Structures are given as structure tokens and as C-alpha cells.
Amino acid sequence: MTDNDDSRLGSLWLIFKPLLDATFYWLIFGVLLGLDRGMDNFVAFIIIGVFMYQYTSTALSTGTKTISSSKAMIRAFQFPRMALPLADLVYDFLQRIPALLVMFVIIMGMPPHELPELAWLLFPVLLLLQTLLDFGLTLIFARLGTVLPDVSRTMPFLTRLLMYGSGVIFPIGNLAEKVPALLTVIELNPVYVLLESYRGILIDGTFPDPQQWITLSAWAVGLLIVGFFVFWQGEESYSRDQYK
């Protein structure tokens, strides 16, 4: 379940929220601050960043509340608790499909009209890697949410920090070139690499380089394995007795 389920527009907010966010960031960083200088398609840059980042930020925020929000089910049934974060991720992914379609319509419909190229066929591959990455993070934060319930209160700050550190709304790589050490750290950030790869295939029609594939694959598989063991080790703490 997501926070949008309690609103009148429901899942439509998965489309409206990133659209509103993207419009706001375009006005601030593109129009007022002029960070779009030298970029051929800053609108597509913003749209791709906001829409694709929301998938990961939602996984992080939902993960911290996965166990606590399923108290009734935990009390009533005995089942592998890992099914809870998995169900949340699948549910969010299915609801997000219309938003992804809207993203494609926007980047193709607004000047300079990005049209499908061969590189676009790699979009599902990148989306799969992002989903694996998100599931690993969800498992880790689901465990953290039971050990430190207050961690959910810090998620708005953490997701905002990750947003700025991943170049979601402005070309952070250009700014970090003045500090080589910072650029190295940023290039190891899987969310930054994901967004750069998405933009490369959808805007420039270029294929991610081998280093990007290695970085993304290592993070996706690594976080999935770590997340599995972290969540599994706390399996007994998610017992029905905890919520009686």
C-alpha cells in the first residue's frame, strides 16, 4: 500500500506529483538559476530524473514501514515475512507503469522531441537493475524500521539528500568536476549512475559504458544479497507476538 491510496486521486498522484516536482525544479534550476546552459534538452533531463528517482525514493520510504503497517496480517497468518516488502515493491511497480508511459510521451512530445532509438531497448534492462537495487534497499530499511522505528521520520531528509547527491534535478557531474575526489564518490553512487544511464539512452541515444554496467550490476546484486541476509536474520523479531 502507498500513501496515495487514501487520497481522492489515488494512483494518479504517481503521475501528478513528479510532474509538479519537475515543473517546480525546471523553474528554479532552469529558468531562475540558469543551470540548463549548454544542455540541449533540460526538460527531458528533469523529467527522467524526477520520474525514475521517485521509484527508488518510494521504495526507501515504504520499506521503513513495511512491517509495522502489516500488523494485522502478521497477527493472523504465519508466512515468510519477506513477502511483505516484495509485495510492496511489486504493487508500486505495477502502479508506476502509467507514470512511465507519461514520461515517454513527454520526452517525445516536447521540443526537441526525443524519438525512439536502438538504445531505448535497454530501458527494461536498466529498470530491472533498478528494481533489484530497490528491493535490496527495501529489505535493509524494513529491518531498520523494526529495530529503529524513528528511522521513518528521517526518510524525507535522507531521500532529499540522496536526490541532490544523485543529480536528479541538475547536472551534478559538471559541478563536481572541480573537485575530483567528490566526482569519484558521485560516480560510485548507483542512483546517479542509473539516472545518467537512463538519460544517455533516452536523450542521447548512447549505450551505457562497461564501467556503468559493472557499477550498476555490482550494486544491484550486492544490495540484494546484503538485504536478504539482513532481513532474514530478523525474521524471528517479526513474529506475531511482537504485535500482540
PDB file of C-alpha atoms in Angstrom:
ATOM      1  CA  MET A   1       0.000   0.000   0.000  1.00  0.00           C
ATOM      2  CA  THR A   2       1.153   3.540  -0.671  1.00  0.00           C
ATOM      3  CA  ASP A   3       0.316   6.915   0.803  1.00  0.00           C
ATOM      4  CA  ASN A   4      -1.674   7.702  -2.347  1.00  0.00           C
ATOM      5  CA  ASP A   5      -4.328   5.101  -1.533  1.00  0.00           C
ATOM      6  CA  ASP A   6      -6.009   7.438   0.976  1.00  0.00           C
ATOM      7  CA  SER A   7      -6.392  10.346  -1.468  1.00  0.00           C
ATOM      8  CA  ARG A   8      -9.203  11.042  -3.920  1.00  0.00           C
ATOM      9  CA  LEU A   9      -6.933  10.857  -6.947  1.00  0.00           C
ATOM     10  CA  GLY A  10      -5.222   7.702  -5.691  1.00  0.00           C
ATOM     11  CA  SER A  11      -2.549   6.359  -8.018  1.00  0.00           C
ATOM     12  CA  LEU A  12      -2.872   9.377 -10.304  1.00  0.00           C
ATOM     13  CA  TRP A  13      -0.561  11.123  -7.845  1.00  0.00           C
ATOM     14  CA  LEU A  14       2.199   8.833  -9.142  1.00  0.00           C
ATOM     15  CA  ILE A  15       1.861  10.923 -12.310  1.00  0.00           C
ATOM     16  CA  PHE A  16       0.859  14.323 -10.934  1.00  0.00           C
ATOM     17  CA  LYS A  17       3.474  14.518  -8.165  1.00  0.00           C
ATOM     18  CA  PRO A  18       6.558  14.015 -10.370  1.00  0.00           C
ATOM     19  CA  LEU A  19       5.034  16.345 -12.967  1.00  0.00           C
ATOM     20  CA  LEU A  20       4.543  19.078 -10.377  1.00  0.00           C
ATOM     21  CA  ASP A  21       8.005  18.446  -8.926  1.00  0.00           C
ATOM     22  CA  ALA A  22       9.613  18.526 -12.367  1.00  0.00           C
ATOM     23  CA  THR A  23       7.853  21.785 -13.243  1.00  0.00           C
ATOM     24  CA  PHE A  24       8.989  23.380  -9.987  1.00  0.00           C
ATOM     25  CA  TYR A  25      12.610  22.232 -10.404  1.00  0.00           C
ATOM     26  CA  TRP A  26      12.650  23.377 -14.042  1.00  0.00           C
ATOM     27  CA  LEU A  27      11.525  26.857 -13.000  1.00  0.00           C
ATOM     28  CA  ILE A  28      14.084  27.081 -10.174  1.00  0.00           C
ATOM     29  CA  PHE A  29      17.149  25.426 -11.696  1.00  0.00           C
ATOM     30  CA  GLY A  30      16.476  26.036 -15.375  1.00  0.00           C
ATOM     31  CA  VAL A  31      14.758  29.422 -15.584  1.00  0.00           C
ATOM     32  CA  LEU A  32      15.925  31.244 -12.439  1.00  0.00           C
ATOM     33  CA  LEU A  33      19.394  29.764 -11.840  1.00  0.00           C
ATOM     34  CA  GLY A  34      20.192  29.045 -15.476  1.00  0.00           C
ATOM     35  CA  LEU A  35      21.727  25.622 -14.847  1.00  0.00           C
ATOM     36  CA  ASP A  36      20.366  24.457 -18.194  1.00  0.00           C
ATOM     37  CA  ARG A  37      23.064  26.343 -20.099  1.00  0.00           C
ATOM     38  CA  GLY A  38      24.809  24.087 -22.563  1.00  0.00           C
ATOM     39  CA  MET A  39      22.106  21.418 -22.335  1.00  0.00           C
ATOM     40  CA  ASP A  40      20.026  20.640 -25.411  1.00  0.00           C
ATOM     41  CA  ASN A  41      17.062  19.144 -23.555  1.00  0.00           C
ATOM     42  CA  PHE A  42      16.893  20.213 -19.921  1.00  0.00           C
ATOM     43  CA  VAL A  43      13.173  19.387 -19.753  1.00  0.00           C
ATOM     44  CA  ALA A  44      13.829  15.725 -20.576  1.00  0.00           C
ATOM     45  CA  PHE A  45      16.780  15.765 -18.155  1.00  0.00           C
ATOM     46  CA  ILE A  46      14.480  16.876 -15.326  1.00  0.00           C
ATOM     47  CA  ILE A  47      11.556  14.622 -16.292  1.00  0.00           C
ATOM     48  CA  ILE A  48      13.683  11.468 -16.448  1.00  0.00           C
ATOM     49  CA  GLY A  49      15.464  12.323 -13.209  1.00  0.00           C
ATOM     50  CA  VAL A  50      12.311  13.024 -11.203  1.00  0.00           C
ATOM     51  CA  PHE A  51      10.191  10.158 -12.550  1.00  0.00           C
ATOM     52  CA  MET A  52      12.883   7.484 -12.211  1.00  0.00           C
ATOM     53  CA  TYR A  53      14.188   8.722  -8.859  1.00  0.00           C
ATOM     54  CA  GLN A  54      10.695   8.579  -7.377  1.00  0.00           C
ATOM     55  CA  TYR A  55      10.719   4.793  -7.882  1.00  0.00           C
ATOM     56  CA  THR A  56      13.733   4.433  -5.583  1.00  0.00           C
ATOM     57  CA  SER A  57      12.710   7.070  -3.029  1.00  0.00           C
ATOM     58  CA  THR A  58       9.298   5.414  -2.642  1.00  0.00           C
ATOM     59  CA  ALA A  59      10.959   2.044  -2.066  1.00  0.00           C
ATOM     60  CA  LEU A  60      13.092   3.544   0.705  1.00  0.00           C
ATOM     61  CA  SER A  61      10.199   5.296   2.429  1.00  0.00           C
ATOM     62  CA  THR A  62       7.829   2.342   2.127  1.00  0.00           C
ATOM     63  CA  GLY A  63      10.456  -0.096   3.357  1.00  0.00           C
ATOM     64  CA  THR A  64      10.753   1.506   6.785  1.00  0.00           C
ATOM     65  CA  LYS A  65       7.018   0.967   7.396  1.00  0.00           C
ATOM     66  CA  THR A  66       6.566  -2.416   5.707  1.00  0.00           C
ATOM     67  CA  ILE A  67       6.438  -4.497   8.887  1.00  0.00           C
ATOM     68  CA  SER A  68       4.671  -2.026  11.173  1.00  0.00           C
ATOM     69  CA  SER A  69       1.932  -1.370   8.606  1.00  0.00           C
ATOM     70  CA  SER A  70       1.177  -5.097   8.308  1.00  0.00           C
ATOM     71  CA  LYS A  71       0.404  -5.789  11.976  1.00  0.00           C
ATOM     72  CA  ALA A  72      -2.996  -7.357  11.327  1.00  0.00           C
ATOM     73  CA  MET A  73      -1.641  -9.752   8.720  1.00  0.00           C
ATOM     74  CA  ILE A  74       1.322 -10.708  10.901  1.00  0.00           C
ATOM     75  CA  ARG A  75      -1.015 -11.481  13.800  1.00  0.00           C
ATOM     76  CA  ALA A  76      -3.372 -13.527  11.643  1.00  0.00           C
ATOM     77  CA  PHE A  77      -1.067 -15.596   9.455  1.00  0.00           C
ATOM     78  CA  GLN A  78       2.246 -17.408   9.514  1.00  0.00           C
ATOM     79  CA  PHE A  79       4.173 -16.766   6.291  1.00  0.00           C
ATOM     80  CA  PRO A  80       7.647 -15.681   5.134  1.00  0.00           C
ATOM     81  CA  ARG A  81       7.883 -12.038   6.173  1.00  0.00           C
ATOM     82  CA  MET A  82       9.979 -11.262   3.109  1.00  0.00           C
ATOM     83  CA  ALA A  83       6.744 -11.499   1.146  1.00  0.00           C
ATOM     84  CA  LEU A  84       5.698  -8.152   2.660  1.00  0.00           C
ATOM     85  CA  PRO A  85       8.442  -5.919   1.182  1.00  0.00           C
ATOM     86  CA  LEU A  86       8.290  -7.906  -2.056  1.00  0.00           C
ATOM     87  CA  ALA A  87       4.539  -7.315  -2.335  1.00  0.00           C
ATOM     88  CA  ASP A  88       5.012  -3.593  -1.656  1.00  0.00           C
ATOM     89  CA  LEU A  89       7.641  -3.328  -4.393  1.00  0.00           C
ATOM     90  CA  VAL A  90       5.572  -5.249  -6.957  1.00  0.00           C
ATOM     91  CA  TYR A  91       2.483  -3.192  -6.092  1.00  0.00           C
ATOM     92  CA  ASP A  92       4.370   0.074  -6.538  1.00  0.00           C
ATOM     93  CA  PHE A  93       5.958  -1.107  -9.787  1.00  0.00           C
ATOM     94  CA  LEU A  94       2.607  -2.030 -11.343  1.00  0.00           C
ATOM     95  CA  GLN A  95       1.074   1.271 -10.278  1.00  0.00           C
ATOM     96  CA  ARG A  96       4.032   3.149 -11.726  1.00  0.00           C
ATOM     97  CA  ILE A  97       3.677   1.809 -15.276  1.00  0.00           C
ATOM     98  CA  PRO A  98       1.251   4.581 -16.389  1.00  0.00           C
ATOM     99  CA  ALA A  99       3.665   7.182 -14.995  1.00  0.00           C
ATOM    100  CA  LEU A 100       6.496   5.700 -17.067  1.00  0.00           C
ATOM    101  CA  LEU A 101       4.319   5.871 -20.175  1.00  0.00           C
ATOM    102  CA  VAL A 102       3.586   9.534 -19.430  1.00  0.00           C
ATOM    103  CA  MET A 103       7.328  10.152 -19.067  1.00  0.00           C
ATOM    104  CA  PHE A 104       7.940   8.727 -22.547  1.00  0.00           C
ATOM    105  CA  VAL A 105       5.104  10.776 -24.029  1.00  0.00           C
ATOM    106  CA  ILE A 106       6.545  13.979 -22.537  1.00  0.00           C
ATOM    107  CA  ILE A 107      10.120  13.467 -23.710  1.00  0.00           C
ATOM    108  CA  MET A 108       8.877  12.579 -27.199  1.00  0.00           C
ATOM    109  CA  GLY A 109       6.218  15.288 -27.377  1.00  0.00           C
ATOM    110  CA  MET A 110       8.101  18.318 -26.050  1.00  0.00           C
ATOM    111  CA  PRO A 111      10.810  20.034 -28.123  1.00  0.00           C
ATOM    112  CA  PRO A 112      13.358  18.952 -29.172  1.00  0.00           C
ATOM    113  CA  HIS A 113      11.257  15.752 -29.426  1.00  0.00           C
ATOM    114  CA  GLU A 114      13.405  12.775 -28.443  1.00  0.00           C
ATOM    115  CA  LEU A 115      12.432   9.904 -30.756  1.00  0.00           C
ATOM    116  CA  PRO A 116      12.923   6.171 -30.129  1.00  0.00           C
ATOM    117  CA  GLU A 117      16.359   4.821 -30.964  1.00  0.00           C
ATOM    118  CA  LEU A 118      18.015   1.425 -30.702  1.00  0.00           C
ATOM    119  CA  ALA A 119      19.441   2.330 -27.295  1.00  0.00           C
ATOM    120  CA  TRP A 120      15.892   2.665 -25.915  1.00  0.00           C
ATOM    121  CA  LEU A 121      15.674  -1.142 -25.936  1.00  0.00           C
ATOM    122  CA  LEU A 122      17.991  -1.094 -22.922  1.00  0.00           C
ATOM    123  CA  PHE A 123      15.415   0.741 -20.806  1.00  0.00           C
ATOM    124  CA  PRO A 124      13.851  -2.505 -19.444  1.00  0.00           C
ATOM    125  CA  VAL A 125      17.324  -3.793 -18.532  1.00  0.00           C
ATOM    126  CA  LEU A 126      18.102  -0.650 -16.544  1.00  0.00           C
ATOM    127  CA  LEU A 127      14.649  -0.810 -14.954  1.00  0.00           C
ATOM    128  CA  LEU A 128      15.306  -4.407 -13.880  1.00  0.00           C
ATOM    129  CA  LEU A 129      18.619  -3.407 -12.287  1.00  0.00           C
ATOM    130  CA  GLN A 130      16.881  -0.520 -10.515  1.00  0.00           C
ATOM    131  CA  THR A 131      14.162  -2.871  -9.258  1.00  0.00           C
ATOM    132  CA  LEU A 132      16.744  -5.294  -7.840  1.00  0.00           C
ATOM    133  CA  LEU A 133      18.567  -2.366  -6.254  1.00  0.00           C
ATOM    134  CA  ASP A 134      15.325  -1.037  -4.775  1.00  0.00           C
ATOM    135  CA  PHE A 135      14.354  -4.442  -3.390  1.00  0.00           C
ATOM    136  CA  GLY A 136      17.706  -4.779  -1.640  1.00  0.00           C
ATOM    137  CA  LEU A 137      17.296  -1.312  -0.119  1.00  0.00           C
ATOM    138  CA  THR A 138      13.703  -2.090   0.862  1.00  0.00           C
ATOM    139  CA  LEU A 139      14.801  -5.215   2.748  1.00  0.00           C
ATOM    140  CA  ILE A 140      17.524  -3.320   4.598  1.00  0.00           C
ATOM    141  CA  PHE A 141      15.272  -0.423   5.569  1.00  0.00           C
ATOM    142  CA  ALA A 142      12.436  -2.771   6.515  1.00  0.00           C
ATOM    143  CA  ARG A 143      14.752  -4.322   9.105  1.00  0.00           C
ATOM    144  CA  LEU A 144      15.933  -0.881  10.233  1.00  0.00           C
ATOM    145  CA  GLY A 145      12.311   0.173  10.613  1.00  0.00           C
ATOM    146  CA  THR A 146      11.723  -2.564  13.184  1.00  0.00           C
ATOM    147  CA  VAL A 147      14.970  -2.008  15.103  1.00  0.00           C
ATOM    148  CA  LEU A 148      14.789   1.806  14.977  1.00  0.00           C
ATOM    149  CA  PRO A 149      11.148   2.826  14.414  1.00  0.00           C
ATOM    150  CA  ASP A 150      12.111   6.510  14.313  1.00  0.00           C
ATOM    151  CA  VAL A 151      14.134   5.954  11.136  1.00  0.00           C
ATOM    152  CA  SER A 152      10.936   6.514   9.149  1.00  0.00           C
ATOM    153  CA  ARG A 153      10.922  10.104  10.452  1.00  0.00           C
ATOM    154  CA  THR A 154      14.327  10.715   8.881  1.00  0.00           C
ATOM    155  CA  MET A 155      13.377   9.437   5.425  1.00  0.00           C
ATOM    156  CA  PRO A 156      12.279  12.814   3.978  1.00  0.00           C
ATOM    157  CA  PHE A 157      15.730  14.195   4.845  1.00  0.00           C
ATOM    158  CA  LEU A 158      17.604  11.111   3.596  1.00  0.00           C
ATOM    159  CA  THR A 159      15.711  10.906   0.308  1.00  0.00           C
ATOM    160  CA  ARG A 160      16.210  14.633  -0.282  1.00  0.00           C
ATOM    161  CA  LEU A 161      19.933  14.279   0.420  1.00  0.00           C
ATOM    162  CA  LEU A 162      20.125  11.345  -1.989  1.00  0.00           C
ATOM    163  CA  MET A 163      18.228  13.369  -4.580  1.00  0.00           C
ATOM    164  CA  TYR A 164      20.742  16.224  -4.518  1.00  0.00           C
ATOM    165  CA  GLY A 165      23.674  13.809  -4.432  1.00  0.00           C
ATOM    166  CA  SER A 166      22.407  11.884  -7.446  1.00  0.00           C
ATOM    167  CA  GLY A 167      21.928  14.743  -9.891  1.00  0.00           C
ATOM    168  CA  VAL A 168      18.178  14.292 -10.122  1.00  0.00           C
ATOM    169  CA  ILE A 169      17.403  17.932 -10.862  1.00  0.00           C
ATOM    170  CA  PHE A 170      20.680  19.452 -12.054  1.00  0.00           C
ATOM    171  CA  PRO A 171      23.879  18.182 -13.748  1.00  0.00           C
ATOM    172  CA  ILE A 172      25.872  17.471 -10.596  1.00  0.00           C
ATOM    173  CA  GLY A 173      28.701  15.842 -12.548  1.00  0.00           C
ATOM    174  CA  ASN A 174      29.658  19.169 -14.135  1.00  0.00           C
ATOM    175  CA  LEU A 175      29.766  20.887 -10.749  1.00  0.00           C
ATOM    176  CA  ALA A 176      31.801  18.100  -9.154  1.00  0.00           C
ATOM    177  CA  GLU A 177      34.489  18.159 -11.858  1.00  0.00           C
ATOM    178  CA  LYS A 178      36.175  20.955  -9.906  1.00  0.00           C
ATOM    179  CA  VAL A 179      36.664  18.506  -7.022  1.00  0.00           C
ATOM    180  CA  PRO A 180      37.977  15.208  -8.473  1.00  0.00           C
ATOM    181  CA  ALA A 181      37.596  13.310  -5.188  1.00  0.00           C
ATOM    182  CA  LEU A 182      33.935  14.312  -4.958  1.00  0.00           C
ATOM    183  CA  LEU A 183      33.355  13.298  -8.564  1.00  0.00           C
ATOM    184  CA  THR A 184      34.790   9.845  -7.835  1.00  0.00           C
ATOM    185  CA  VAL A 185      32.373   9.381  -4.933  1.00  0.00           C
ATOM    186  CA  ILE A 186      29.422  10.575  -7.014  1.00  0.00           C
ATOM    187  CA  GLU A 187      30.269   8.179  -9.842  1.00  0.00           C
ATOM    188  CA  LEU A 188      30.082   5.287  -7.357  1.00  0.00           C
ATOM    189  CA  ASN A 189      26.563   6.322  -6.358  1.00  0.00           C
ATOM    190  CA  PRO A 190      24.297   3.745  -8.061  1.00  0.00           C
ATOM    191  CA  VAL A 191      21.343   6.138  -8.294  1.00  0.00           C
ATOM    192  CA  TYR A 192      23.497   8.720 -10.083  1.00  0.00           C
ATOM    193  CA  VAL A 193      24.804   6.059 -12.481  1.00  0.00           C
ATOM    194  CA  LEU A 194      21.255   4.845 -13.104  1.00  0.00           C
ATOM    195  CA  LEU A 195      19.968   8.300 -13.951  1.00  0.00           C
ATOM    196  CA  GLU A 196      22.953   9.045 -16.183  1.00  0.00           C
ATOM    197  CA  SER A 197      22.358   5.750 -17.994  1.00  0.00           C
ATOM    198  CA  TYR A 198      18.648   6.453 -18.437  1.00  0.00           C
ATOM    199  CA  ARG A 199      19.406   9.912 -19.807  1.00  0.00           C
ATOM    200  CA  GLY A 200      22.103   8.554 -22.070  1.00  0.00           C
ATOM    201  CA  ILE A 201      19.832   6.052 -23.794  1.00  0.00           C
ATOM    202  CA  LEU A 202      16.677   8.212 -23.885  1.00  0.00           C
ATOM    203  CA  ILE A 203      18.128  11.645 -24.693  1.00  0.00           C
ATOM    204  CA  ASP A 204      21.429  10.975 -26.455  1.00  0.00           C
ATOM    205  CA  GLY A 205      20.694   7.504 -27.829  1.00  0.00           C
ATOM    206  CA  THR A 206      24.003   6.247 -26.418  1.00  0.00           C
ATOM    207  CA  PHE A 207      24.720   2.937 -24.728  1.00  0.00           C
ATOM    208  CA  PRO A 208      25.998   2.860 -21.121  1.00  0.00           C
ATOM    209  CA  ASP A 209      29.721   2.170 -20.993  1.00  0.00           C
ATOM    210  CA  PRO A 210      31.092  -1.048 -19.419  1.00  0.00           C
ATOM    211  CA  GLN A 211      32.032   0.755 -16.198  1.00  0.00           C
ATOM    212  CA  GLN A 212      28.432   1.869 -15.714  1.00  0.00           C
ATOM    213  CA  TRP A 213      27.143  -1.664 -16.268  1.00  0.00           C
ATOM    214  CA  ILE A 214      29.665  -3.063 -13.795  1.00  0.00           C
ATOM    215  CA  THR A 215      28.806  -0.433 -11.172  1.00  0.00           C
ATOM    216  CA  LEU A 216      25.054  -0.942 -11.517  1.00  0.00           C
ATOM    217  CA  SER A 217      25.243  -4.738 -11.559  1.00  0.00           C
ATOM    218  CA  ALA A 218      27.562  -4.841  -8.547  1.00  0.00           C
ATOM    219  CA  TRP A 219      25.307  -2.556  -6.509  1.00  0.00           C
ATOM    220  CA  ALA A 220      22.107  -4.342  -7.543  1.00  0.00           C
ATOM    221  CA  VAL A 221      23.375  -7.845  -6.774  1.00  0.00           C
ATOM    222  CA  GLY A 222      25.347  -6.743  -3.709  1.00  0.00           C
ATOM    223  CA  LEU A 223      22.461  -4.874  -2.069  1.00  0.00           C
ATOM    224  CA  LEU A 224      20.065  -7.712  -2.888  1.00  0.00           C
ATOM    225  CA  ILE A 225      22.321 -10.247  -1.148  1.00  0.00           C
ATOM    226  CA  VAL A 226      23.012  -7.979   1.836  1.00  0.00           C
ATOM    227  CA  GLY A 227      19.345  -7.054   2.092  1.00  0.00           C
ATOM    228  CA  PHE A 228      18.296 -10.701   2.040  1.00  0.00           C
ATOM    229  CA  PHE A 229      20.582 -11.657   4.917  1.00  0.00           C
ATOM    230  CA  VAL A 230      19.859  -8.516   6.953  1.00  0.00           C
ATOM    231  CA  PHE A 231      16.104  -9.048   6.663  1.00  0.00           C
ATOM    232  CA  TRP A 232      16.304 -12.817   7.125  1.00  0.00           C
ATOM    233  CA  GLN A 233      18.349 -12.504  10.333  1.00  0.00           C
ATOM    234  CA  GLY A 234      15.499 -10.521  11.870  1.00  0.00           C
ATOM    235  CA  GLU A 235      12.803 -12.987  10.786  1.00  0.00           C
ATOM    236  CA  GLU A 236      12.053 -14.068  14.348  1.00  0.00           C
ATOM    237  CA  SER A 237      11.668 -10.471  15.509  1.00  0.00           C
ATOM    238  CA  TYR A 238       8.798 -10.045  13.047  1.00  0.00           C
ATOM    239  CA  SER A 239       6.782 -12.660  14.952  1.00  0.00           C
ATOM    240  CA  ARG A 240       3.119 -12.337  15.778  1.00  0.00           C
ATOM    241  CA  ASP A 241       3.974 -11.952  19.469  1.00  0.00           C
ATOM    242  CA  GLN A 242       5.669  -8.639  18.734  1.00  0.00           C
ATOM    243  CA  TYR A 243       2.335  -7.076  17.804  1.00  0.00           C
ATOM    244  CA  LYS A 244       0.023  -8.582  20.390  1.00  0.00           C
TER     245      LYS A 244
END
